[in-house]
Amino acid sequence: MDEYTEIHEKLDFLLDDHGVKFDDSRLDKQTLHSLHVKADKLLKAHKCTIPEGDESVGALQPKLNRLISGHGKTFDASDLDPESLNTVVEKLTVLVGAHGEHS
């Protein structure tokens, strides 16, 4: 499974678990834009302010950090590359774990 597919599966699980109905049929799921759209929807579900930024991998990090802290979790990513999709996968794994299933 490629990283984008894995990330979308985790984001879809989180959106569904939060009761967010979201039609992603018009999104190109192999783009950073699609990941930002879903992360923004999760932030809105948590009533969080969406951090400003471009649509880079690095700009996903503060969004995921807010979601992680909003779930009462911590994650030390100091040894991970903030521009890597693997870091996004690791952070989403923490979030999914906070929901008690799906890895």
PDB file of C-alpha atoms in Angstrom:
ATOM      1  CA  MET A   1       0.000   0.000   0.000  1.00  0.00           C
ATOM      2  CA  ASP A   2       1.392   3.399  -0.891  1.00  0.00           C
ATOM      3  CA  GLU A   3       1.680   6.171   1.699  1.00  0.00           C
ATOM      4  CA  TYR A   4      -1.176   8.257   0.312  1.00  0.00           C
ATOM      5  CA  THR A   5      -3.555   5.297   0.449  1.00  0.00           C
ATOM      6  CA  GLU A   6      -2.496   4.463   4.002  1.00  0.00           C
ATOM      7  CA  ILE A   7      -2.898   8.079   5.097  1.00  0.00           C
ATOM      8  CA  HIS A   8      -6.342   8.355   3.501  1.00  0.00           C
ATOM      9  CA  GLU A   9      -7.494   5.154   5.177  1.00  0.00           C
ATOM     10  CA  LYS A  10      -6.483   6.524   8.572  1.00  0.00           C
ATOM     11  CA  LEU A  11      -8.021   9.939   7.890  1.00  0.00           C
ATOM     12  CA  ASP A  12     -11.227   8.314   6.648  1.00  0.00           C
ATOM     13  CA  PHE A  13     -11.424   6.202   9.811  1.00  0.00           C
ATOM     14  CA  LEU A  14     -10.956   9.290  11.989  1.00  0.00           C
ATOM     15  CA  LEU A  15     -13.514  11.323  10.038  1.00  0.00           C
ATOM     16  CA  ASP A  16     -16.030   8.487  10.259  1.00  0.00           C
ATOM     17  CA  ASP A  17     -15.331   7.965  13.958  1.00  0.00           C
ATOM     18  CA  HIS A  18     -16.074  11.642  14.534  1.00  0.00           C
ATOM     19  CA  GLY A  19     -19.298  11.411  12.548  1.00  0.00           C
ATOM     20  CA  VAL A  20     -18.003  13.691   9.801  1.00  0.00           C
ATOM     21  CA  LYS A  21     -19.717  12.942   6.515  1.00  0.00           C
ATOM     22  CA  PHE A  22     -17.298  13.742   3.732  1.00  0.00           C
ATOM     23  CA  ASP A  23     -17.469  12.950   0.028  1.00  0.00           C
ATOM     24  CA  ASP A  24     -13.929  12.738  -1.287  1.00  0.00           C
ATOM     25  CA  SER A  25     -14.891  11.439  -4.729  1.00  0.00           C
ATOM     26  CA  ARG A  26     -13.753  14.676  -6.383  1.00  0.00           C
ATOM     27  CA  LEU A  27     -10.363  14.742  -4.648  1.00  0.00           C
ATOM     28  CA  ASP A  28      -7.219  13.476  -6.302  1.00  0.00           C
ATOM     29  CA  LYS A  29      -6.109  11.211  -3.480  1.00  0.00           C
ATOM     30  CA  GLN A  30      -2.494  11.240  -4.621  1.00  0.00           C
ATOM     31  CA  THR A  31      -2.040  14.906  -3.706  1.00  0.00           C
ATOM     32  CA  LEU A  32      -1.086  16.811  -0.597  1.00  0.00           C
ATOM     33  CA  HIS A  33      -4.154  18.987  -1.164  1.00  0.00           C
ATOM     34  CA  SER A  34      -6.420  16.010  -0.459  1.00  0.00           C
ATOM     35  CA  LEU A  35      -4.607  15.300   2.818  1.00  0.00           C
ATOM     36  CA  HIS A  36      -4.931  18.925   3.918  1.00  0.00           C
ATOM     37  CA  VAL A  37      -8.652  18.983   3.095  1.00  0.00           C
ATOM     38  CA  LYS A  38      -9.284  15.962   5.316  1.00  0.00           C
ATOM     39  CA  ALA A  39      -7.034  17.209   8.120  1.00  0.00           C
ATOM     40  CA  ASP A  40      -8.911  20.530   8.040  1.00  0.00           C
ATOM     41  CA  LYS A  41     -12.232  18.685   8.314  1.00  0.00           C
ATOM     42  CA  LEU A  42     -10.940  16.856  11.393  1.00  0.00           C
ATOM     43  CA  LEU A  43      -9.789  20.132  12.941  1.00  0.00           C
ATOM     44  CA  LYS A  44     -13.238  21.620  12.321  1.00  0.00           C
ATOM     45  CA  ALA A  45     -14.830  18.572  13.963  1.00  0.00           C
ATOM     46  CA  HIS A  46     -12.687  19.330  17.016  1.00  0.00           C
ATOM     47  CA  LYS A  47     -13.583  23.030  16.833  1.00  0.00           C
ATOM     48  CA  CYS A  48      -9.905  23.899  16.355  1.00  0.00           C
ATOM     49  CA  THR A  49      -8.513  26.826  14.441  1.00  0.00           C
ATOM     50  CA  ILE A  50      -6.871  25.655  11.256  1.00  0.00           C
ATOM     51  CA  PRO A  51      -3.209  26.733  11.183  1.00  0.00           C
ATOM     52  CA  GLU A  52      -2.146  28.839   8.225  1.00  0.00           C
ATOM     53  CA  GLY A  53       0.299  27.311   5.811  1.00  0.00           C
ATOM     54  CA  ASP A  54       0.909  26.007   2.365  1.00  0.00           C
ATOM     55  CA  GLU A  55      -0.058  22.543   1.206  1.00  0.00           C
ATOM     56  CA  SER A  56       3.253  20.891   1.990  1.00  0.00           C
ATOM     57  CA  VAL A  57       3.940  17.850   4.142  1.00  0.00           C
ATOM     58  CA  GLY A  58       5.534  20.179   6.688  1.00  0.00           C
ATOM     59  CA  ALA A  59       2.340  22.234   6.915  1.00  0.00           C
ATOM     60  CA  LEU A  60       0.409  19.089   7.877  1.00  0.00           C
ATOM     61  CA  GLN A  61       2.521  18.689  11.007  1.00  0.00           C
ATOM     62  CA  PRO A  62       0.995  21.496  13.136  1.00  0.00           C
ATOM     63  CA  LYS A  63      -2.477  20.306  12.134  1.00  0.00           C
ATOM     64  CA  LEU A  64      -1.734  16.767  13.265  1.00  0.00           C
ATOM     65  CA  ASN A  65      -0.019  18.050  16.409  1.00  0.00           C
ATOM     66  CA  ARG A  66      -3.207  19.918  17.381  1.00  0.00           C
ATOM     67  CA  LEU A  67      -5.273  16.809  16.822  1.00  0.00           C
ATOM     68  CA  ILE A  68      -2.868  14.680  18.853  1.00  0.00           C
ATOM     69  CA  SER A  69      -2.868  17.116  21.779  1.00  0.00           C
ATOM     70  CA  GLY A  70      -6.656  17.436  21.493  1.00  0.00           C
ATOM     71  CA  HIS A  71      -6.857  13.715  22.163  1.00  0.00           C
ATOM     72  CA  GLY A  72      -4.695  14.076  25.262  1.00  0.00           C
ATOM     73  CA  LYS A  73      -1.752  12.358  23.598  1.00  0.00           C
ATOM     74  CA  THR A  74       1.837  13.374  23.080  1.00  0.00           C
ATOM     75  CA  PHE A  75       4.156  12.418  20.265  1.00  0.00           C
ATOM     76  CA  ASP A  76       7.847  13.177  20.051  1.00  0.00           C
ATOM     77  CA  ALA A  77       8.658  13.654  16.385  1.00  0.00           C
ATOM     78  CA  SER A  78      12.026  15.307  17.008  1.00  0.00           C
ATOM     79  CA  ASP A  79      13.849  12.409  15.346  1.00  0.00           C
ATOM     80  CA  LEU A  80      11.503  12.300  12.334  1.00  0.00           C
ATOM     81  CA  ASP A  81      11.641  14.298   9.106  1.00  0.00           C
ATOM     82  CA  PRO A  82       8.814  16.871   9.119  1.00  0.00           C
ATOM     83  CA  GLU A  83       8.766  16.756   5.301  1.00  0.00           C
ATOM     84  CA  SER A  84       8.210  12.998   5.151  1.00  0.00           C
ATOM     85  CA  LEU A  85       4.887  11.279   4.603  1.00  0.00           C
ATOM     86  CA  ASN A  86       6.163   8.593   6.994  1.00  0.00           C
ATOM     87  CA  THR A  87       5.971  11.172   9.782  1.00  0.00           C
ATOM     88  CA  VAL A  88       2.337  11.832   8.840  1.00  0.00           C
ATOM     89  CA  VAL A  89       1.656   8.087   8.988  1.00  0.00           C
ATOM     90  CA  GLU A  90       3.262   7.850  12.446  1.00  0.00           C
ATOM     91  CA  LYS A  91       1.200  10.743  13.798  1.00  0.00           C
ATOM     92  CA  LEU A  92      -2.030   9.381  12.342  1.00  0.00           C
ATOM     93  CA  THR A  93      -1.241   6.007  13.915  1.00  0.00           C
ATOM     94  CA  VAL A  94      -1.157   7.765  17.300  1.00  0.00           C
ATOM     95  CA  LEU A  95      -4.511   9.417  16.564  1.00  0.00           C
ATOM     96  CA  VAL A  96      -6.104   6.183  15.393  1.00  0.00           C
ATOM     97  CA  GLY A  97      -4.757   4.471  18.525  1.00  0.00           C
ATOM     98  CA  ALA A  98      -6.438   7.158  20.608  1.00  0.00           C
ATOM     99  CA  HIS A  99      -9.694   5.963  19.052  1.00  0.00           C
ATOM    100  CA  GLY A 100      -8.997   2.406  20.129  1.00  0.00           C
ATOM    101  CA  GLU A 101      -8.759   0.504  16.867  1.00  0.00           C
ATOM    102  CA  HIS A 102      -7.439   0.379  13.286  1.00  0.00           C
ATOM    103  CA  SER A 103      -3.700   0.407  12.823  1.00  0.00           C
TER     104      SER A 103
END
